[in-house]
């Protein structure tokens, strides 16, 4: 059975910055239990950040620019936490490679895992288009990305792969 990497917070692990959990774990388990093994991973915690922690946002365009050294990740107090995000992204990619993972379901809007949208760096709740640091690194390495809002699309994709297409 194929393995997929899933943001640990989506599977009910208390790894979010605020220690809360998302109510999608059952939906994910029901959707994938017969077609894939889910590997939970939190780049932020793996990168060395505690739970709870201050919220952080990308100051600059998005995760691609963070990877290229053109943007930073700042917490709400203004501290540069970029290295934690880079370290976590590298560890996530290492885990994906070790497990031969080519598909990931990531938590939208996260500065690590956001697939399509991120907060704009102002800490005012304003969204912009862009990818988080881990999502950008995964994309650069050919890992197919889905958000928690694209579970049905991810299921179809994985079923196709399992059928040999």
Tab-separated table of C-alpha atoms in Angstrom:
chain	number	residue	atom	x	y	z
A	1	UNK	CA	0.000	0.000	0.000
A	2	UNK	CA	1.235	3.477	-0.872
A	3	UNK	CA	2.312	5.819	1.922
A	4	UNK	CA	1.248	9.462	2.077
A	5	UNK	CA	2.605	12.163	4.355
A	6	UNK	CA	-0.100	14.046	6.275
A	7	UNK	CA	0.271	17.155	8.423
A	8	UNK	CA	0.195	15.708	11.946
A	9	UNK	CA	-2.233	18.403	13.122
A	10	UNK	CA	-4.793	17.112	10.617
A	11	UNK	CA	-4.598	13.678	12.229
A	12	UNK	CA	-5.429	15.022	15.676
A	13	UNK	CA	-1.929	15.432	17.068
A	14	UNK	CA	-1.526	18.506	19.287
A	15	UNK	CA	1.272	20.129	17.299
A	16	UNK	CA	-0.396	23.347	16.122
A	17	UNK	CA	1.038	26.622	17.376
A	18	UNK	CA	-1.950	26.999	19.731
A	19	UNK	CA	-2.125	23.338	20.758
A	20	UNK	CA	-5.620	22.912	19.279
A	21	UNK	CA	-6.613	20.045	16.995
A	22	UNK	CA	-8.509	20.012	13.704
A	23	UNK	CA	-11.723	17.986	13.454
A	24	UNK	CA	-10.697	16.209	10.216
A	25	UNK	CA	-8.833	13.144	11.554
A	26	UNK	CA	-11.847	10.826	11.182
A	27	UNK	CA	-12.537	12.103	7.666
A	28	UNK	CA	-8.932	11.439	6.666
A	29	UNK	CA	-8.880	8.000	8.293
A	30	UNK	CA	-12.148	7.022	6.603
A	31	UNK	CA	-10.954	8.290	3.211
A	32	UNK	CA	-7.545	6.629	3.178
A	33	UNK	CA	-7.698	3.538	5.412
A	34	UNK	CA	-8.212	1.179	2.464
A	35	UNK	CA	-5.914	2.853	-0.067
A	36	UNK	CA	-2.889	4.357	1.700
A	37	UNK	CA	-0.847	4.328	4.883
A	38	UNK	CA	-0.743	7.804	6.413
A	39	UNK	CA	2.552	9.020	7.861
A	40	UNK	CA	1.931	11.957	10.260
A	41	UNK	CA	4.573	14.679	10.296
A	42	UNK	CA	4.838	18.198	11.703
A	43	UNK	CA	7.687	20.215	10.179
A	44	UNK	CA	7.415	22.964	12.797
A	45	UNK	CA	7.783	20.649	15.794
A	46	UNK	CA	10.398	18.543	13.966
A	47	UNK	CA	12.286	21.759	13.266
A	48	UNK	CA	12.503	22.457	17.002
A	49	UNK	CA	9.513	24.687	17.769
A	50	UNK	CA	7.509	24.032	20.967
A	51	UNK	CA	3.766	23.599	21.480
A	52	UNK	CA	2.267	26.017	22.174
A	53	UNK	CA	4.236	28.726	20.397
A	54	UNK	CA	3.614	32.176	19.014
A	55	UNK	CA	1.996	32.284	15.591
A	56	UNK	CA	4.402	32.865	12.730
A	57	UNK	CA	3.959	34.199	9.214
A	58	UNK	CA	6.167	34.542	6.184
A	59	UNK	CA	7.547	38.053	5.760
A	60	UNK	CA	7.972	38.273	1.998
A	61	UNK	CA	6.326	36.369	-0.830
A	62	UNK	CA	6.097	32.706	0.208
A	63	UNK	CA	7.958	29.532	1.110
A	64	UNK	CA	9.827	29.445	-2.209
A	65	UNK	CA	11.402	32.777	-1.351
A	66	UNK	CA	12.248	31.516	2.143
A	67	UNK	CA	14.033	28.532	0.567
A	68	UNK	CA	15.909	30.934	-1.734
A	69	UNK	CA	16.916	33.251	1.131
A	70	UNK	CA	14.707	36.101	-0.157
A	71	UNK	CA	12.127	36.021	2.674
A	72	UNK	CA	11.965	35.113	6.353
A	73	UNK	CA	9.506	33.586	8.808
A	74	UNK	CA	8.786	35.860	11.758
A	75	UNK	CA	6.778	35.140	14.878
A	76	UNK	CA	4.267	37.652	16.221
A	77	UNK	CA	6.922	39.230	18.505
A	78	UNK	CA	9.100	39.897	15.452
A	79	UNK	CA	11.667	37.156	16.111
A	80	UNK	CA	13.161	35.477	13.050
A	81	UNK	CA	12.245	31.780	13.232
A	82	UNK	CA	13.235	30.971	9.658
A	83	UNK	CA	15.843	28.362	10.605
A	84	UNK	CA	13.240	26.276	12.457
A	85	UNK	CA	11.061	26.241	9.332
A	86	UNK	CA	13.957	25.380	7.024
A	87	UNK	CA	15.119	22.591	9.346
A	88	UNK	CA	11.582	21.217	9.615
A	89	UNK	CA	11.093	21.288	5.844
A	90	UNK	CA	14.376	19.419	5.335
A	91	UNK	CA	13.332	16.798	7.907
A	92	UNK	CA	9.923	16.430	6.235
A	93	UNK	CA	11.588	15.858	2.867
A	94	UNK	CA	13.934	13.333	4.491
A	95	UNK	CA	10.940	11.478	5.991
A	96	UNK	CA	9.183	11.507	2.618
A	97	UNK	CA	12.262	10.105	0.860
A	98	UNK	CA	12.812	7.450	3.540
A	99	UNK	CA	9.194	6.294	3.170
A	100	UNK	CA	9.139	6.641	-0.655
A	101	UNK	CA	6.312	9.163	-0.344
A	102	UNK	CA	5.189	11.016	-3.460
A	103	UNK	CA	1.928	12.504	-2.123
A	104	UNK	CA	1.228	14.791	0.835
A	105	UNK	CA	-1.885	16.238	2.437
A	106	UNK	CA	-0.930	19.489	4.129
A	107	UNK	CA	-2.649	22.022	6.364
A	108	UNK	CA	-3.684	25.043	4.329
A	109	UNK	CA	-2.638	28.536	5.521
A	110	UNK	CA	0.300	27.246	7.579
A	111	UNK	CA	3.691	28.954	7.060
A	112	UNK	CA	5.099	25.423	6.727
A	113	UNK	CA	2.380	23.462	5.003
A	114	UNK	CA	0.129	25.956	3.210
A	115	UNK	CA	-0.451	24.664	-0.318
A	116	UNK	CA	-2.331	27.564	-1.892
A	117	UNK	CA	-2.843	30.251	0.751
A	118	UNK	CA	-0.811	31.826	3.558
A	119	UNK	CA	-1.265	34.696	5.936
A	120	UNK	CA	0.375	37.840	4.577
A	121	UNK	CA	2.875	38.519	7.368
A	122	UNK	CA	0.898	41.318	9.024
A	123	UNK	CA	-0.745	39.099	11.685
A	124	UNK	CA	-4.063	40.716	10.743
A	125	UNK	CA	-5.683	37.517	9.403
A	126	UNK	CA	-5.211	38.555	5.773
A	127	UNK	CA	-4.640	35.726	3.306
A	128	UNK	CA	-2.545	35.790	0.145
A	129	UNK	CA	-1.692	33.166	-2.447
A	130	UNK	CA	1.476	31.210	-1.846
A	131	UNK	CA	3.026	28.077	-0.438
A	132	UNK	CA	4.533	27.383	2.956
A	133	UNK	CA	8.194	26.422	3.312
A	134	UNK	CA	7.646	22.648	3.440
A	135	UNK	CA	5.041	22.744	0.675
A	136	UNK	CA	7.452	24.676	-1.571
A	137	UNK	CA	10.271	22.197	-0.871
A	138	UNK	CA	7.967	19.245	-1.557
A	139	UNK	CA	6.811	20.798	-4.809
A	140	UNK	CA	10.425	21.344	-5.904
A	141	UNK	CA	11.050	17.667	-5.268
A	142	UNK	CA	8.066	16.324	-7.206
A	143	UNK	CA	5.777	15.478	-4.299
A	144	UNK	CA	2.109	15.930	-5.196
A	145	UNK	CA	0.350	18.291	-2.782
A	146	UNK	CA	-3.221	18.404	-1.537
A	147	UNK	CA	-4.797	20.408	1.276
A	148	UNK	CA	-7.338	19.194	3.831
A	149	UNK	CA	-9.954	20.821	1.596
A	150	UNK	CA	-9.022	18.490	-1.294
A	151	UNK	CA	-9.507	15.069	0.293
A	152	UNK	CA	-11.769	13.742	-2.475
A	153	UNK	CA	-9.302	14.908	-5.122
A	154	UNK	CA	-6.432	13.244	-3.221
A	155	UNK	CA	-8.377	9.968	-2.923
A	156	UNK	CA	-8.974	9.906	-6.696
A	157	UNK	CA	-5.309	10.663	-7.356
A	158	UNK	CA	-4.073	7.901	-5.034
A	159	UNK	CA	-6.560	5.365	-6.437
A	160	UNK	CA	-5.232	6.124	-9.928
A	161	UNK	CA	-1.672	5.562	-8.760
A	162	UNK	CA	-2.666	2.328	-7.030
A	163	UNK	CA	-4.261	1.150	-10.290
A	164	UNK	CA	-0.980	1.731	-12.098
A	165	UNK	CA	-1.745	4.900	-14.062
